[in-house]
PDB file of C-alpha atoms and ligand atoms in Angstrom:
ATOM      1  CA  ARG A   1      70.384 -87.828  19.939  1.00 72.00           C
ATOM      2  CA  TYR A   2      67.276 -85.899  18.900  1.00 78.00           C
ATOM      3  CA  GLU A   3      68.893 -85.030  15.564  1.00 80.00           C
ATOM      4  CA  LYS A   4      67.443 -88.091  13.917  1.00 82.00           C
ATOM      5  CA  LEU A   5      64.002 -87.339  15.376  1.00 79.00           C
ATOM      6  CA  TRP A   6      64.034 -83.910  14.056  1.00 79.00           C
ATOM      7  CA  THR A   7      65.222 -84.942  10.555  1.00 80.00           C
ATOM      8  CA  ALA A   8      62.462 -87.472  10.336  1.00 79.00           C
ATOM      9  CA  ALA A   9      59.945 -84.873  11.345  1.00 79.00           C
ATOM     10  CA  ALA A  10      61.280 -82.435   8.762  1.00 79.00           C
ATOM     11  CA  LEU A  11      61.076 -85.097   6.100  1.00 77.00           C
ATOM     12  CA  LEU A  12      57.708 -86.025   7.035  1.00 79.00           C
ATOM     13  CA  LEU A  13      56.835 -82.214   6.771  1.00 79.00           C
ATOM     14  CA  ILE A  14      58.245 -82.132   3.222  1.00 70.00           C
ATOM     15  CA  VAL A  15      56.278 -85.148   2.203  1.00 73.00           C
ATOM     16  CA  GLY A  16      53.140 -83.786   3.601  1.00 73.00           C
ATOM     17  CA  PHE A  17      53.556 -80.578   1.729  1.00 66.00           C
ATOM     18  CA  ILE A  18      54.242 -82.271  -1.604  1.00 63.00           C
ATOM     19  CA  ALA A  19      51.166 -84.504  -1.011  1.00 70.00           C
ATOM     20  CA  THR A  20      49.048 -81.437  -0.329  1.00 65.00           C
ATOM     21  CA  VAL A  21      50.469 -79.589  -3.544  1.00 63.00           C
ATOM     22  CA  THR A  22      49.874 -82.711  -5.598  1.00 58.00           C
ATOM     23  CA  TYR A  23      46.245 -83.048  -4.274  1.00 57.00           C
ATOM     24  CA  GLY A  24      45.747 -79.439  -4.970  1.00 54.00           C
ATOM     25  CA  ALA A  25      46.819 -79.889  -8.513  1.00 53.00           C
ATOM     26  CA  LEU A  26      45.031 -83.176  -9.452  1.00 48.00           C
ATOM     27  CA  GLY A  27      42.381 -83.540  -6.740  1.00 45.00           C
ATOM     28  CA  PRO A  28      39.556 -81.216  -7.562  1.00 46.00           C
ATOM     29  CA  GLY A  29      37.898 -82.744 -10.622  1.00 46.00           C
ATOM     30  CA  VAL A  30      38.999 -80.905 -13.525  1.00 46.00           C
ATOM     31  CA  THR A  31      38.381 -82.931 -16.558  1.00 45.00           C
ATOM     32  CA  MET A  32      38.546 -82.657 -20.400  1.00 45.00           C
ATOM     33  CA  VAL A  33      35.440 -82.364 -22.346  1.00 48.00           C
ATOM     34  CA  ASP A  34      35.816 -85.211 -24.694  1.00 45.00           C
ATOM     35  CA  ASP A  35      36.590 -88.931 -23.954  1.00 41.00           C
ATOM     36  CA  SER A  36      39.551 -88.850 -26.244  1.00 38.00           C
ATOM     37  CA  GLY A  37      41.554 -86.729 -23.514  1.00 37.00           C
ATOM     38  CA  GLY A  38      41.928 -83.696 -25.900  1.00 40.00           C
ATOM     39  CA  THR A  39      40.795 -80.303 -25.363  1.00 58.00           C
ATOM     40  CA  ILE A  40      37.987 -78.807 -27.181  1.00 59.00           C
ATOM     41  CA  ASP A  41      37.813 -75.471 -28.992  1.00 66.00           C
ATOM     42  CA  SER A  42      35.756 -72.901 -27.244  1.00 64.00           C
ATOM     43  CA  GLY A  43      34.272 -72.105 -30.504  1.00 69.00           C
ATOM     44  CA  SER A  44      32.659 -75.591 -30.734  1.00 77.00           C
ATOM     45  CA  LEU A  45      30.936 -75.507 -27.497  1.00 84.00           C
ATOM     46  CA  GLY A  46      27.662 -75.603 -29.310  1.00 83.00           C
ATOM     47  CA  GLU A  47      28.235 -79.183 -30.156  1.00 85.00           C
ATOM     48  CA  THR A  48      28.521 -80.123 -26.475  1.00 88.00           C
ATOM     49  CA  GLN A  49      26.029 -79.918 -23.694  1.00 90.00           C
ATOM     50  CA  PHE A  50      27.127 -76.285 -23.248  1.00 94.00           C
ATOM     51  CA  GLY A  51      25.469 -75.512 -26.465  1.00 93.00           C
ATOM     52  CA  ASP A  52      22.224 -75.333 -24.333  1.00 92.00           C
ATOM     53  CA  PRO A  53      23.559 -74.972 -20.760  1.00 95.00           C
ATOM     54  CA  GLY A  54      21.262 -75.132 -17.823  1.00 96.00           C
ATOM     55  CA  VAL A  55      19.514 -77.553 -15.418  1.00 97.00           C
ATOM     56  CA  THR A  56      18.958 -81.226 -16.176  1.00 96.00           C
ATOM     57  CA  GLN A  57      17.549 -83.636 -13.834  1.00 97.00           C
ATOM     58  CA  THR A  58      19.345 -87.070 -13.880  1.00 97.00           C
ATOM     59  CA  GLY A  59      17.861 -88.899 -11.047  1.00 97.00           C
ATOM     60  CA  GLU A  60      15.172 -88.497  -8.184  1.00 96.00           C
ATOM     61  CA  ASN A  61      16.950 -86.050  -6.401  1.00 97.00           C
ATOM     62  CA  GLN A  62      19.966 -85.370  -8.652  1.00 98.00           C
ATOM     63  CA  TYR A  63      20.490 -82.555 -11.174  1.00 98.00           C
ATOM     64  CA  GLU A  64      23.312 -81.558 -13.394  1.00 97.00           C
ATOM     65  CA  VAL A  65      24.019 -77.817 -14.128  1.00 97.00           C
ATOM     66  CA  HIS A  66      25.984 -76.918 -17.215  1.00 97.00           C
ATOM     67  CA  VAL A  67      27.170 -73.350 -17.022  1.00 97.00           C
ATOM     68  CA  VAL A  68      29.119 -71.368 -19.544  1.00 97.00           C
ATOM     69  CA  ALA A  69      31.348 -68.438 -18.253  1.00 97.00           C
ATOM     70  CA  ARG A  70      32.169 -65.536 -20.493  1.00 97.00           C
ATOM     71  CA  GLN A  71      33.027 -61.854 -20.377  1.00 97.00           C
ATOM     72  CA  PHE A  72      31.205 -60.940 -18.138  1.00 98.00           C
ATOM     73  CA  LEU A  73      28.324 -63.331 -17.255  1.00 98.00           C
ATOM     74  CA  PHE A  74      27.402 -66.609 -16.308  1.00 98.00           C
ATOM     75  CA  GLN A  75      25.002 -68.607 -18.581  1.00 97.00           C
ATOM     76  CA  PRO A  76      22.796 -69.469 -16.885  1.00 97.00           C
ATOM     77  CA  GLY A  77      23.037 -67.538 -13.670  1.00 98.00           C
ATOM     78  CA  THR A  78      23.370 -64.048 -14.609  1.00 97.00           C
ATOM     79  CA  GLY A  79      20.299 -63.071 -16.666  1.00 94.00           C
ATOM     80  CA  SER A  80      18.212 -65.612 -15.096  1.00 94.00           C
ATOM     81  CA  PRO A  81      19.093 -67.473 -11.771  1.00 98.00           C
ATOM     82  CA  ILE A  82      20.032 -71.186 -11.860  1.00 98.00           C
ATOM     83  CA  ARG A  83      17.004 -72.773 -10.148  1.00 98.00           C
ATOM     84  CA  VAL A  84      17.349 -76.026  -8.371  1.00 98.00           C
ATOM     85  CA  PRO A  85      15.014 -77.794  -5.880  1.00 97.00           C
ATOM     86  CA  ALA A  86      15.736 -78.129  -2.096  1.00 98.00           C
ATOM     87  CA  ASN A  87      16.843 -81.532  -0.905  1.00 97.00           C
ATOM     88  CA  SER A  88      18.874 -82.215  -4.059  1.00 97.00           C
ATOM     89  CA  GLU A  89      22.444 -83.264  -5.048  1.00 98.00           C
ATOM     90  CA  VAL A  90      23.687 -80.951  -7.643  1.00 97.00           C
ATOM     91  CA  THR A  91      26.815 -81.461  -9.931  1.00 97.00           C
ATOM     92  CA  PHE A  92      27.985 -78.362 -11.757  1.00 97.00           C
ATOM     93  CA  TYR A  93      29.952 -78.594 -15.016  1.00 96.00           C
ATOM     94  CA  ILE A  94      31.700 -75.080 -15.565  1.00 97.00           C
ATOM     95  CA  THR A  95      33.660 -74.042 -18.771  1.00 96.00           C
ATOM     96  CA  SER A  96      34.500 -70.928 -20.295  1.00 96.00           C
ATOM     97  CA  ALA A  97      33.848 -69.550 -23.891  1.00 95.00           C
ATOM     98  CA  ASP A  98      36.636 -67.040 -23.607  1.00 95.00           C
ATOM     99  CA  VAL A  99      39.147 -66.336 -20.915  1.00 97.00           C
ATOM    100  CA  VAL A 100      39.807 -68.010 -17.419  1.00 97.00           C
ATOM    101  CA  HIS A 101      37.004 -66.977 -15.028  1.00 98.00           C
ATOM    102  CA  GLY A 102      36.040 -68.249 -11.667  1.00 98.00           C
ATOM    103  CA  PHE A 103      32.770 -69.891 -10.453  1.00 98.00           C
ATOM    104  CA  GLU A 104      32.068 -69.419  -6.680  1.00 98.00           C
ATOM    105  CA  VAL A 105      28.679 -70.103  -5.135  1.00 97.00           C
ATOM    106  CA  ALA A 106      29.272 -67.879  -2.112  1.00 97.00           C
ATOM    107  CA  GLY A 107      28.473 -69.664   1.143  1.00 94.00           C
ATOM    108  CA  THR A 108      28.959 -73.256  -0.275  1.00 95.00           C
ATOM    109  CA  ASN A 109      31.862 -75.284  -1.076  1.00 93.00           C
ATOM    110  CA  VAL A 110      31.507 -74.726  -4.802  1.00 97.00           C
ATOM    111  CA  ASN A 111      34.553 -72.826  -5.948  1.00 97.00           C
ATOM    112  CA  VAL A 112      36.157 -73.649  -9.166  1.00 97.00           C
ATOM    113  CA  MET A 113      37.810 -72.345 -12.295  1.00 97.00           C
ATOM    114  CA  ALA A 114      36.073 -71.797 -15.555  1.00 97.00           C
ATOM    115  CA  VAL A 115      38.819 -72.499 -18.079  1.00 96.00           C
ATOM    116  CA  PRO A 116      38.364 -72.354 -21.745  1.00 95.00           C
ATOM    117  CA  GLY A 117      38.751 -75.927 -23.370  1.00 94.00           C
ATOM    118  CA  GLN A 118      38.192 -77.761 -20.101  1.00 95.00           C
ATOM    119  CA  VAL A 119      35.376 -78.573 -17.700  1.00 96.00           C
ATOM    120  CA  SER A 120      35.482 -78.199 -13.937  1.00 96.00           C
ATOM    121  CA  GLU A 121      33.207 -80.477 -12.047  1.00 96.00           C
ATOM    122  CA  VAL A 122      31.788 -80.031  -8.597  1.00 97.00           C
ATOM    123  CA  THR A 123      28.949 -81.553  -6.506  1.00 97.00           C
ATOM    124  CA  VAL A 124      27.089 -80.096  -3.716  1.00 97.00           C
ATOM    125  CA  ARG A 125      23.975 -80.859  -1.608  1.00 97.00           C
ATOM    126  CA  PHE A 126      21.015 -78.275  -1.047  1.00 97.00           C
ATOM    127  CA  ASP A 127      18.988 -79.398   1.806  1.00 97.00           C
ATOM    128  CA  GLU A 128      17.074 -75.925   2.357  1.00 96.00           C
ATOM    129  CA  PRO A 129      15.491 -73.308   0.213  1.00 98.00           C
ATOM    130  CA  ALA A 130      17.966 -70.673  -0.124  1.00 97.00           C
ATOM    131  CA  GLN A 131      19.428 -67.815  -2.313  1.00 98.00           C
ATOM    132  CA  TYR A 132      23.104 -67.627  -3.246  1.00 98.00           C
ATOM    133  CA  GLY A 133      25.269 -65.206  -5.056  1.00 98.00           C
ATOM    134  CA  ILE A 134      27.508 -66.476  -7.700  1.00 98.00           C
ATOM    135  CA  VAL A 135      30.753 -64.617  -8.223  1.00 98.00           C
ATOM    136  CA  CYS A 136      33.596 -64.697 -10.609  1.00 98.00           C
ATOM    137  CA  HIS A 137      36.825 -64.814  -8.696  1.00 97.00           C
ATOM    138  CA  GLU A 138      39.460 -64.667 -11.381  1.00 97.00           C
ATOM    139  CA  TYR A 139      40.249 -61.302 -12.723  1.00 97.00           C
ATOM    140  CA  CYS A 140      38.977 -61.760 -16.333  1.00 98.00           C
ATOM    141  CA  GLY A 141      39.001 -58.068 -17.822  1.00 97.00           C
ATOM    142  CA  ALA A 142      37.733 -54.620 -17.320  1.00 97.00           C
ATOM    143  CA  ALA A 143      34.085 -55.628 -15.866  1.00 97.00           C
ATOM    144  CA  HIS A 144      35.368 -58.533 -13.838  1.00 98.00           C
ATOM    145  CA  HIS A 145      33.933 -57.135 -10.739  1.00 97.00           C
ATOM    146  CA  THR A 146      30.482 -56.951 -12.199  1.00 98.00           C
ATOM    147  CA  MET A 147      30.739 -60.665 -13.193  1.00 98.00           C
ATOM    148  CA  ALA A 148      27.989 -62.224 -10.938  1.00 98.00           C
ATOM    149  CA  GLY A 149      24.832 -64.335 -10.841  1.00 98.00           C
ATOM    150  CA  GLN A 150      22.235 -66.060  -8.762  1.00 98.00           C
ATOM    151  CA  LEU A 151      21.447 -69.531  -7.475  1.00 98.00           C
ATOM    152  CA  VAL A 152      17.827 -70.160  -6.119  1.00 98.00           C
ATOM    153  CA  VAL A 153      17.335 -73.363  -4.355  1.00 98.00           C
ATOM    154  CA  VAL A 154      13.373 -73.602  -4.185  1.00 96.00           C
TER     155      VAL A 154
HETATM  156 CU1  LIG B 201      34.883 -63.479 -15.011  1.00 61.86          CU
HETATM  157 CU2  LIG B 201      36.209 -62.178 -13.451  1.00 61.86          CU
END
């Protein structure tokens, strides 16, 4: 008598898993650089906004930050910290100039892949002044463990 119930419950679980996996694959905004839907050659990053990466104000309390990851640094972030004001909404656009890297701002929900030829997008609010460490969380070569940077909310 309960068999049907269990079967239904099991089916529901399976559907749930599939939905979760699908969301994981498609949900977080990973978009191509150009509108035609093609990939870009990492060598032509200079022709995009990644040619001059950094912080751009796009609204009263809104900012965009373009970051290029490469072995073994974030530009900006590693040499000079990324600086954004407190009480702002910041959208990060992350790509890689060489191999796959990670871009994680420790202590925030910012945790994306930096993939050559693709742009990862993530938005976060910063209410208070603070300092955050940025780490590469994908193995990217011999000096992977040294690949880090800083984000300063002023
Ligand atoms: Cu870049 Cu690990």
